[in-house]
Amino acid sequence: MKSVDRHLAGILAAVRPLAPLEVEIEAALGAVLAEDVASPVPLPPFDNSAMDGYAVRAEDVAAAPVTLPVIGDVAAGDGGLNAIGPGLVTRIMTGAPMPAGADAVVPVEWTDGGTARVRIDRPASPGNAIRRAGEDVRAGDVVLREGARIGPAQIGILAGVGRRRVLVRPRPRVVVLSTGAELTEPGTPLGAGRIWESNSFMLAAAVREAGAEGFRAGSVTDDPKEFMDTLDAQLVRADAVITSGGVSMGAYEPVKEALSPLGTVTFEKVAMQPGMPQGFGVVGPDRVPIFTLPGNPVSSFVSFVLFVKPALRAMQGLPAGPPPTVRAVVTAPLRSPEGKRSYLRSMLNGQTVAPVTRQGSHQLAALAGANALIVVPEDVTSLPEGAEVEVIPL
Ligand code: AMP
Ligand code: MG
């Protein structure tokens, strides 16, 4: 059997970062920056007031309380050249440019608020309440580096340095296709021998949570031709495909039956539990990566975490590897099969981790009640309560 690490290494060696694309900054949320972004101007672009108050010469208010004539107002947005001479002040608003000659702002709270003359009760030292040009960013400084994930604050600074468009690696578009003659759309009645289809919903959501675009292609029956036709129709909009089901050892395994003859997708057993039957390869003229995950819901979820999520990071040009782990002390004894790495659904609570009681790969409710996976190495078959274990937080 292939190890989990070798399977992931093969996937990461095969996937490529998506080609960069210029997008409107409004559309960049969740994408990864594909260029360094520098500011063409200093930020702030000019010295301006940090408060509503009066622009003064500090030396004129050193002997406060003093009363001085107010020669005008400077509001935010004023582009005119304002100046004050000795013994004079202007009112000034937050964000307004400092008048020439002024070297401090006296907050309105330190004054009587006068408009013709103002009584200033406290001295202000030079530079008081002034935001200096360039104190956030100097002209030419890089504010965001290639490889940064674009969140709301990153969109803010893109706009703040005057950008309307930006070069990004787009969120990969991932089509999720379930297979199984037993599958019924949730929201419709359940016939005998049938179950509601859950994997495509779960996996499409996992894709979105991983920063990519997840599209449900719904589900097909166990007919390999129907599977292949649906896959072909979906490929035009896919940077990657995830399938669920139809890759085990039984009969009626449409994914395996349809893709094996292509010779571009490899089906194999990976030494893990849950999730042993795995397939990966490329399909279509554009050689779109395809992950054929096992159908048991917990298996497909764990497979996503271990293999698909890192691949989606690589496709976004982000550093990619096995999921990050933490260490914790297990609160109950554990059993694990010889020769397989197991991923036990568990509740991580600070320094301790408790396996949940139902560990079957079909027990999706137990997964939904878990927040972590305990990783038990291949050569370990049991662990006592109190053992330190590696845990993947979910
Ligand atoms: P398979 O991998 O197709 O042999 O399916 C393994 C098990 O997972 C079977 O019990 C299926 O009914 C179940 N299963 C497969 N696909 C789904 C799905 N999309 N949603 C829920 N259960 C599924
Ligand atoms: Mg099936």
CSV table of N, CA and C in Angstrom, one decimal, residues 19-158:
chain,number,residue,atom,x,y,z
A,19,ALA,N,-2.7,30.2,-13.7
A,19,ALA,CA,-2.1,31.4,-14.3
A,19,ALA,C,-2.7,32.7,-13.7
A,20,PRO,N,-1.9,33.7,-13.5
A,20,PRO,CA,-2.4,34.9,-12.9
A,20,PRO,C,-3.3,35.6,-13.9
A,21,LEU,N,-4.2,36.4,-13.2
A,21,LEU,CA,-5.3,37.0,-14.0
A,21,LEU,C,-5.5,38.4,-13.3
A,22,GLU,N,-5.8,39.4,-14.2
A,22,GLU,CA,-6.0,40.8,-13.6
A,22,GLU,C,-7.5,40.9,-13.3
A,23,VAL,N,-7.8,41.3,-12.1
A,23,VAL,CA,-9.3,41.4,-11.7
A,23,VAL,C,-9.5,42.8,-11.0
A,24,GLU,N,-10.8,43.2,-11.0
A,24,GLU,CA,-11.2,44.3,-10.3
A,24,GLU,C,-10.9,44.0,-8.8
A,25,ILE,N,-10.5,45.0,-8.0
A,25,ILE,CA,-10.2,44.7,-6.6
A,25,ILE,C,-11.5,44.2,-5.9
A,26,GLU,N,-12.7,44.6,-6.3
A,26,GLU,CA,-13.9,44.1,-5.6
A,26,GLU,C,-14.0,42.6,-5.8
A,27,ALA,N,-13.4,42.1,-6.8
A,27,ALA,CA,-13.5,40.6,-7.1
A,27,ALA,C,-12.3,39.8,-6.6
A,28,ALA,N,-11.4,40.5,-5.8
A,28,ALA,CA,-10.2,39.9,-5.5
A,28,ALA,C,-10.3,39.1,-4.1
A,29,LEU,N,-11.4,39.3,-3.4
A,29,LEU,CA,-11.5,38.7,-2.1
A,29,LEU,C,-11.2,37.2,-2.2
A,30,GLY,N,-10.3,36.7,-1.3
A,30,GLY,CA,-10.0,35.3,-1.3
A,30,GLY,C,-8.9,34.8,-2.3
A,31,ALA,N,-8.6,35.7,-3.3
A,31,ALA,CA,-7.6,35.3,-4.2
A,31,ALA,C,-6.2,35.5,-3.6
A,32,VAL,N,-5.2,35.1,-4.3
A,32,VAL,CA,-3.8,35.2,-3.8
A,32,VAL,C,-3.1,36.2,-4.8
A,33,LEU,N,-2.4,37.2,-4.2
A,33,LEU,CA,-1.8,38.2,-5.0
A,33,LEU,C,-0.7,37.6,-5.8
A,34,ALA,N,-0.6,38.0,-7.1
A,34,ALA,CA,0.4,37.4,-8.0
A,34,ALA,C,1.4,38.5,-8.4
A,35,GLU,N,1.5,39.6,-7.7
A,35,GLU,CA,2.4,40.7,-7.9
A,35,GLU,C,2.7,41.4,-6.6
A,36,ASP,N,3.9,42.0,-6.5
A,36,ASP,CA,4.1,42.9,-5.4
A,36,ASP,C,3.4,44.2,-5.7
A,37,VAL,N,2.7,44.8,-4.7
A,37,VAL,CA,2.0,46.0,-4.9
A,37,VAL,C,2.7,47.1,-4.1
A,38,ALA,N,3.1,48.2,-4.8
A,38,ALA,CA,3.8,49.3,-4.2
A,38,ALA,C,2.9,50.5,-4.2
A,39,SER,N,3.1,51.4,-3.3
A,39,SER,CA,2.4,52.7,-3.3
A,39,SER,C,3.0,53.7,-4.2
A,40,PRO,N,2.3,54.4,-5.1
A,40,PRO,CA,2.9,55.4,-5.9
A,40,PRO,C,3.2,56.7,-5.2
A,41,VAL,N,2.6,56.8,-4.0
A,41,VAL,CA,2.7,58.1,-3.3
A,41,VAL,C,2.9,57.7,-1.8
A,42,PRO,N,3.4,58.7,-1.0
A,42,PRO,CA,3.5,58.4,0.4
A,42,PRO,C,2.1,58.3,1.0
A,43,LEU,N,1.9,57.6,2.0
A,43,LEU,CA,0.6,57.6,2.7
A,43,LEU,C,0.8,57.9,4.2
A,44,PRO,N,0.2,58.9,4.8
A,44,PRO,CA,-0.7,59.8,4.1
A,44,PRO,C,0.1,60.6,3.0
A,45,PRO,N,-0.5,61.1,2.0
A,45,PRO,CA,0.2,61.9,1.0
A,45,PRO,C,0.7,63.2,1.4
A,46,PHE,N,0.2,63.8,2.5
A,46,PHE,CA,0.6,65.1,3.0
A,46,PHE,C,0.4,65.1,4.5
A,47,ASP,N,1.1,66.1,5.1
A,47,ASP,CA,0.9,66.3,6.6
A,47,ASP,C,-0.5,66.7,6.8
A,48,ASN,N,-1.2,66.1,7.7
A,48,ASN,CA,-2.6,66.5,8.0
A,48,ASN,C,-2.9,66.4,9.4
A,49,SER,N,-4.1,66.9,9.8
A,49,SER,CA,-4.5,67.0,11.2
A,49,SER,C,-5.1,65.6,11.6
A,50,ALA,N,-4.7,65.1,12.8
A,50,ALA,CA,-5.3,63.9,13.3
A,50,ALA,C,-6.5,64.2,14.1
A,51,MET,N,-6.9,65.5,14.3
A,51,MET,CA,-8.0,65.8,15.2
A,51,MET,C,-8.7,67.1,14.6
A,52,ASP,N,-9.9,67.3,15.1
A,52,ASP,CA,-10.6,68.5,14.9
A,52,ASP,C,-10.0,69.5,15.9
A,53,GLY,N,-9.6,70.7,15.5
A,53,GLY,CA,-9.1,71.7,16.4
A,53,GLY,C,-8.5,72.9,15.7
A,54,TYR,N,-7.4,73.3,16.1
A,54,TYR,CA,-6.8,74.6,15.6
A,54,TYR,C,-5.3,74.3,15.2
A,55,ALA,N,-5.0,74.7,14.0
A,55,ALA,CA,-3.6,74.7,13.6
A,55,ALA,C,-2.9,75.9,14.1
A,56,VAL,N,-1.8,75.6,14.8
A,56,VAL,CA,-1.1,76.7,15.5
A,56,VAL,C,0.4,76.6,15.3
A,57,ARG,N,1.1,77.7,15.8
A,57,ARG,CA,2.6,77.6,15.9
A,57,ARG,C,2.8,77.3,17.4
A,58,ALA,N,3.4,76.2,17.7
A,58,ALA,CA,3.5,75.7,19.1
A,58,ALA,C,4.1,76.8,20.0
A,59,GLU,N,5.0,77.6,19.5
A,59,GLU,CA,5.6,78.6,20.3
A,59,GLU,C,4.5,79.7,20.8
A,60,ASP,N,3.5,79.9,19.9
A,60,ASP,CA,2.4,80.8,20.2
A,60,ASP,C,1.5,80.4,21.3
A,61,VAL,N,1.5,79.1,21.6
A,61,VAL,CA,0.6,78.6,22.7
A,61,VAL,C,1.3,78.1,23.9
A,62,ALA,N,2.7,78.3,23.8
A,62,ALA,CA,3.5,77.7,24.9
A,62,ALA,C,3.1,78.3,26.3
A,63,ALA,N,2.6,79.6,26.2
A,63,ALA,CA,2.2,80.3,27.5
A,63,ALA,C,0.7,80.2,27.8
A,64,ALA,N,0.1,79.1,27.2
A,64,ALA,CA,-1.4,79.0,27.4
A,64,ALA,C,-1.7,79.0,28.9
A,65,PRO,N,-2.9,79.6,29.3
A,65,PRO,CA,-4.0,80.0,28.4
A,65,PRO,C,-3.6,81.3,27.7
A,66,VAL,N,-4.0,81.3,26.3
A,66,VAL,CA,-3.8,82.4,25.5
A,66,VAL,C,-5.0,82.6,24.6
A,67,THR,N,-5.3,83.8,24.1
A,67,THR,CA,-6.4,83.9,23.2
A,67,THR,C,-5.8,84.5,21.9
A,68,LEU,N,-6.2,83.8,20.7
A,68,LEU,CA,-5.6,84.2,19.5
A,68,LEU,C,-6.6,84.4,18.4
A,69,PRO,N,-6.4,85.2,17.4
A,69,PRO,CA,-7.4,85.4,16.3
A,69,PRO,C,-7.4,84.1,15.4
A,70,VAL,N,-8.6,83.8,14.9
A,70,VAL,CA,-8.8,82.6,14.0
A,70,VAL,C,-8.9,83.2,12.6
A,71,ILE,N,-8.0,82.9,11.7
A,71,ILE,CA,-8.1,83.6,10.4
A,71,ILE,C,-8.8,82.8,9.3
A,72,GLY,N,-9.3,81.6,9.6
A,72,GLY,CA,-10.0,80.8,8.6
A,72,GLY,C,-10.2,79.4,9.1
A,73,ASP,N,-10.8,78.6,8.1
A,73,ASP,CA,-11.0,77.2,8.4
A,73,ASP,C,-10.3,76.4,7.3
A,74,VAL,N,-9.7,75.2,7.7
A,74,VAL,CA,-9.2,74.3,6.7
A,74,VAL,C,-10.0,73.0,6.9
A,75,ALA,N,-10.7,72.6,5.9
A,75,ALA,CA,-11.5,71.3,6.0
A,75,ALA,C,-10.8,70.2,5.2
A,76,ALA,N,-11.2,68.9,5.6
A,76,ALA,CA,-10.7,67.8,4.8
A,76,ALA,C,-11.0,68.0,3.4
A,77,GLY,N,-10.1,67.7,2.5
A,77,GLY,CA,-10.4,67.9,1.0
A,77,GLY,C,-9.9,69.3,0.5
A,78,ASP,N,-9.6,70.2,1.4
A,78,ASP,CA,-9.1,71.5,0.9
A,78,ASP,C,-7.8,71.3,0.2
A,79,GLY,N,-7.8,71.8,-1.0
A,79,GLY,CA,-6.5,71.7,-1.7
A,79,GLY,C,-5.8,73.0,-1.8
A,80,GLY,N,-6.4,74.1,-1.3
A,80,GLY,CA,-5.8,75.4,-1.4
A,80,GLY,C,-4.6,75.5,-0.5
A,81,LEU,N,-3.8,76.4,-0.8
A,81,LEU,CA,-2.6,76.6,0.0
A,81,LEU,C,-2.9,77.5,1.1
A,82,ASN,N,-3.0,77.0,2.3
A,82,ASN,CA,-3.3,77.8,3.5
A,82,ASN,C,-1.9,78.0,4.2
A,83,ALA,N,-1.9,79.1,4.9
A,83,ALA,CA,-0.7,79.4,5.7
A,83,ALA,C,-1.1,80.3,6.9
A,84,ILE,N,-0.4,80.2,8.0
A,84,ILE,CA,-0.6,81.1,9.1
A,84,ILE,C,0.7,81.8,9.4
A,85,GLY,N,0.5,83.0,9.9
A,85,GLY,CA,1.7,83.8,10.3
A,85,GLY,C,1.8,83.8,11.9
A,86,PRO,N,2.8,84.4,12.4
A,86,PRO,CA,2.9,84.4,13.9
A,86,PRO,C,1.7,84.9,14.6
A,87,GLY,N,1.3,84.3,15.7
A,87,GLY,CA,0.2,84.8,16.5
A,87,GLY,C,-1.2,84.5,15.9
A,88,LEU,N,-1.2,83.8,14.8
A,88,LEU,CA,-2.5,83.5,14.1
A,88,LEU,C,-2.8,82.0,14.1
A,89,VAL,N,-4.1,81.6,14.1
A,89,VAL,CA,-4.4,80.2,14.0
A,89,VAL,C,-5.5,80.0,13.0
A,90,THR,N,-5.7,78.8,12.5
A,90,THR,CA,-6.9,78.5,11.7
A,90,THR,C,-7.6,77.3,12.4
A,91,ARG,N,-8.9,77.2,12.2
A,91,ARG,CA,-9.6,76.0,12.6
A,91,ARG,C,-9.1,74.9,11.6
A,92,ILE,N,-9.1,73.7,12.1
A,92,ILE,CA,-8.7,72.6,11.1
A,92,ILE,C,-9.5,71.4,11.5
A,93,MET,N,-9.8,70.6,10.5
A,93,MET,CA,-10.6,69.4,10.7
A,93,MET,C,-9.7,68.1,10.5
A,94,THR,N,-10.2,67.0,11.0
A,94,THR,CA,-9.4,65.8,10.8
A,94,THR,C,-9.2,65.5,9.4
A,95,GLY,N,-8.0,65.2,9.0
A,95,GLY,CA,-7.7,64.9,7.6
A,95,GLY,C,-7.4,66.0,6.7
A,96,ALA,N,-7.5,67.3,7.2
A,96,ALA,CA,-7.3,68.5,6.4
A,96,ALA,C,-5.7,68.7,6.4
A,97,PRO,N,-5.2,69.3,5.3
A,97,PRO,CA,-3.8,69.5,5.2
A,97,PRO,C,-3.3,70.6,6.1
A,98,MET,N,-2.2,70.4,6.7
A,98,MET,CA,-1.6,71.4,7.7
A,98,MET,C,-1.3,72.6,6.9
A,99,PRO,N,-1.7,73.8,7.4
A,99,PRO,CA,-1.3,75.1,6.7
A,99,PRO,C,0.2,75.3,6.9
A,100,ALA,N,0.8,75.9,5.9
A,100,ALA,CA,2.2,76.3,6.1
A,100,ALA,C,2.4,77.2,7.3
A,101,GLY,N,3.4,77.0,8.0
A,101,GLY,CA,3.7,77.9,9.2
A,101,GLY,C,3.2,77.3,10.4
A,102,ALA,N,2.2,76.4,10.4
A,102,ALA,CA,1.7,75.7,11.6
A,102,ALA,C,2.5,74.5,11.9
A,103,ASP,N,2.8,74.2,13.2
A,103,ASP,CA,3.6,73.0,13.5
A,103,ASP,C,2.9,72.2,14.6
A,104,ALA,N,1.7,72.5,14.9
A,104,ALA,CA,1.0,71.7,15.9
A,104,ALA,C,-0.5,71.9,15.8
A,105,VAL,N,-1.3,70.9,16.2
A,105,VAL,CA,-2.7,71.1,16.3
A,105,VAL,C,-3.2,71.0,17.7
A,106,VAL,N,-4.0,72.0,18.1
A,106,VAL,CA,-4.6,72.0,19.4
A,106,VAL,C,-6.0,71.4,19.3
A,107,PRO,N,-6.3,70.3,19.9
A,107,PRO,CA,-7.6,69.7,19.8
A,107,PRO,C,-8.7,70.7,20.3
A,108,VAL,N,-9.8,70.6,19.7
A,108,VAL,CA,-10.9,71.6,20.1
A,108,VAL,C,-11.3,71.4,21.6
A,109,GLU,N,-11.0,70.2,22.1
A,109,GLU,CA,-11.4,70.0,23.5
A,109,GLU,C,-10.5,70.8,24.5
A,110,TRP,N,-9.4,71.3,24.0
A,110,TRP,CA,-8.5,72.1,24.8
A,110,TRP,C,-8.8,73.6,24.7
A,111,THR,N,-9.9,73.9,24.1
A,111,THR,CA,-10.2,75.4,23.7
A,111,THR,C,-11.6,75.7,24.1
A,112,ASP,N,-12.0,77.0,23.9
A,112,ASP,CA,-13.4,77.4,24.0
A,112,ASP,C,-14.2,77.2,22.7
A,113,GLY,N,-13.5,76.7,21.7
A,113,GLY,CA,-14.2,76.4,20.4
A,113,GLY,C,-14.5,77.7,19.6
A,114,GLY,N,-13.9,78.8,19.9
A,114,GLY,CA,-14.2,80.0,19.2
A,114,GLY,C,-13.9,80.0,17.7
A,115,THR,N,-14.7,80.9,17.0
A,115,THR,CA,-14.5,80.9,15.5
A,115,THR,C,-13.8,82.2,15.0
A,116,ALA,N,-14.0,83.2,15.8
A,116,ALA,CA,-13.3,84.5,15.4
A,116,ALA,C,-12.0,84.6,16.2
A,117,ARG,N,-12.1,84.4,17.5
A,117,ARG,CA,-11.0,84.3,18.4
A,117,ARG,C,-11.1,83.0,19.2
A,118,VAL,N,-10.1,82.5,19.6
A,118,VAL,CA,-10.2,81.2,20.3
A,118,VAL,C,-9.3,81.3,21.6
A,119,ARG,N,-9.9,80.8,22.7
A,119,ARG,CA,-9.0,80.7,23.9
A,119,ARG,C,-8.5,79.3,24.0
A,120,ILE,N,-7.2,79.2,24.0
A,120,ILE,CA,-6.5,77.9,24.1
A,120,ILE,C,-6.0,77.8,25.5
A,121,ASP,N,-6.4,76.7,26.2
A,121,ASP,CA,-6.2,76.5,27.6
A,121,ASP,C,-4.9,75.7,27.9
A,122,ARG,N,-4.4,75.0,26.9
A,122,ARG,CA,-3.2,74.1,27.2
A,122,ARG,C,-2.2,74.3,26.0
A,123,PRO,N,-1.0,74.3,26.4
A,123,PRO,CA,0.1,74.3,25.3
A,123,PRO,C,0.1,73.0,24.5
A,124,ALA,N,0.5,73.0,23.3
A,124,ALA,CA,0.7,71.8,22.5
A,124,ALA,C,2.1,71.8,22.0
A,125,SER,N,2.8,70.7,22.1
A,125,SER,CA,4.2,70.7,21.7
A,125,SER,C,4.2,70.5,20.1
A,126,PRO,N,5.4,70.9,19.5
A,126,PRO,CA,5.5,70.8,18.1
A,126,PRO,C,5.2,69.4,17.6
A,127,GLY,N,4.4,69.3,16.6
A,127,GLY,CA,4.0,68.0,16.0
A,127,GLY,C,2.8,67.4,16.6
A,128,ASN,N,2.2,68.1,17.6
A,128,ASN,CA,1.0,67.5,18.3
A,128,ASN,C,-0.1,67.3,17.3
A,129,ALA,N,-0.7,66.1,17.4
A,129,ALA,CA,-1.9,65.7,16.6
A,129,ALA,C,-1.7,66.0,15.1
A,130,ILE,N,-0.5,65.8,14.6
A,130,ILE,CA,-0.2,65.9,13.2
A,130,ILE,C,0.1,64.5,12.7
A,131,ARG,N,-0.5,64.1,11.6
A,131,ARG,CA,-0.2,62.8,10.9
A,131,ARG,C,0.8,63.2,9.8
A,132,ARG,N,2.0,62.7,9.8
A,132,ARG,CA,3.0,63.1,8.9
A,132,ARG,C,2.9,62.3,7.5
A,133,ALA,N,3.2,63.0,6.5
A,133,ALA,CA,3.2,62.4,5.1
A,133,ALA,C,4.1,61.2,5.2
A,134,GLY,N,3.7,60.0,4.7
A,134,GLY,CA,4.6,58.9,4.6
A,134,GLY,C,4.7,58.1,5.9
A,135,GLU,N,4.0,58.5,7.0
A,135,GLU,CA,4.2,57.7,8.2
A,135,GLU,C,3.6,56.3,8.2
A,136,ASP,N,2.6,56.1,7.3
A,136,ASP,CA,2.1,54.7,7.1
A,136,ASP,C,3.0,54.0,6.0
A,137,VAL,N,3.1,54.7,4.9
A,137,VAL,CA,3.9,54.1,3.7
A,137,VAL,C,4.7,55.2,3.1
A,138,ARG,N,5.9,54.8,2.7
A,138,ARG,CA,6.7,55.8,1.9
A,138,ARG,C,6.5,55.5,0.5
A,139,ALA,N,6.6,56.6,-0.4
A,139,ALA,CA,6.4,56.4,-1.8
A,139,ALA,C,7.3,55.3,-2.3
A,140,GLY,N,6.7,54.4,-3.1
A,140,GLY,CA,7.5,53.3,-3.6
A,140,GLY,C,7.6,52.1,-2.7
A,141,ASP,N,7.2,52.2,-1.5
A,141,ASP,CA,7.2,51.0,-0.6
A,141,ASP,C,6.2,49.9,-1.1
A,142,VAL,N,6.6,48.7,-0.9
A,142,VAL,CA,5.7,47.6,-1.2
A,142,VAL,C,4.8,47.4,0.0
A,143,VAL,N,3.5,47.4,-0.3
A,143,VAL,CA,2.5,47.3,0.8
A,143,VAL,C,2.0,45.9,0.9
A,144,LEU,N,2.0,45.1,-0.2
A,144,LEU,CA,1.5,43.7,-0.2
A,144,LEU,C,2.5,43.0,-1.1
A,145,ARG,N,2.8,41.8,-0.6
A,145,ARG,CA,3.8,41.0,-1.4
A,145,ARG,C,3.0,39.9,-2.2
A,146,GLU,N,3.6,39.5,-3.3
A,146,GLU,CA,3.1,38.3,-4.1
A,146,GLU,C,2.9,37.2,-3.1
A,147,GLY,N,1.8,36.4,-3.2
A,147,GLY,CA,1.6,35.3,-2.3
A,147,GLY,C,0.7,35.6,-1.2
A,148,ALA,N,0.4,36.9,-0.9
A,148,ALA,CA,-0.5,37.2,0.2
A,148,ALA,C,-1.9,36.8,-0.2
A,149,ARG,N,-2.6,36.2,0.7
A,149,ARG,CA,-4.1,36.0,0.5
A,149,ARG,C,-4.8,37.3,0.7
A,150,ILE,N,-5.7,37.6,-0.2
A,150,ILE,CA,-6.4,38.9,-0.1
A,150,ILE,C,-7.7,38.8,0.7
A,151,GLY,N,-7.6,39.5,1.8
A,151,GLY,CA,-8.8,39.6,2.7
A,151,GLY,C,-9.3,41.1,2.6
A,152,PRO,N,-10.3,41.4,3.5
A,152,PRO,CA,-10.8,42.8,3.4
A,152,PRO,C,-9.8,43.9,3.7
A,153,ALA,N,-8.9,43.7,4.6
A,153,ALA,CA,-7.9,44.7,4.8
A,153,ALA,C,-7.0,44.9,3.7
A,154,GLN,N,-6.7,43.8,3.0
A,154,GLN,CA,-5.8,43.8,1.8
A,154,GLN,C,-6.5,44.5,0.7
A,155,ILE,N,-7.8,44.3,0.5
A,155,ILE,CA,-8.5,45.1,-0.5
A,155,ILE,C,-8.5,46.5,-0.1
A,156,GLY,N,-8.6,46.8,1.2
A,156,GLY,CA,-8.6,48.2,1.6
A,156,GLY,C,-7.3,48.9,1.2
A,157,ILE,N,-6.2,48.3,1.5
A,157,ILE,CA,-4.9,48.9,1.1
A,157,ILE,C,-4.7,49.0,-0.4
A,158,LEU,N,-5.2,48.0,-1.1
A,158,LEU,CA,-5.1,48.1,-2.6
A,158,LEU,C,-5.8,49.4,-3.1
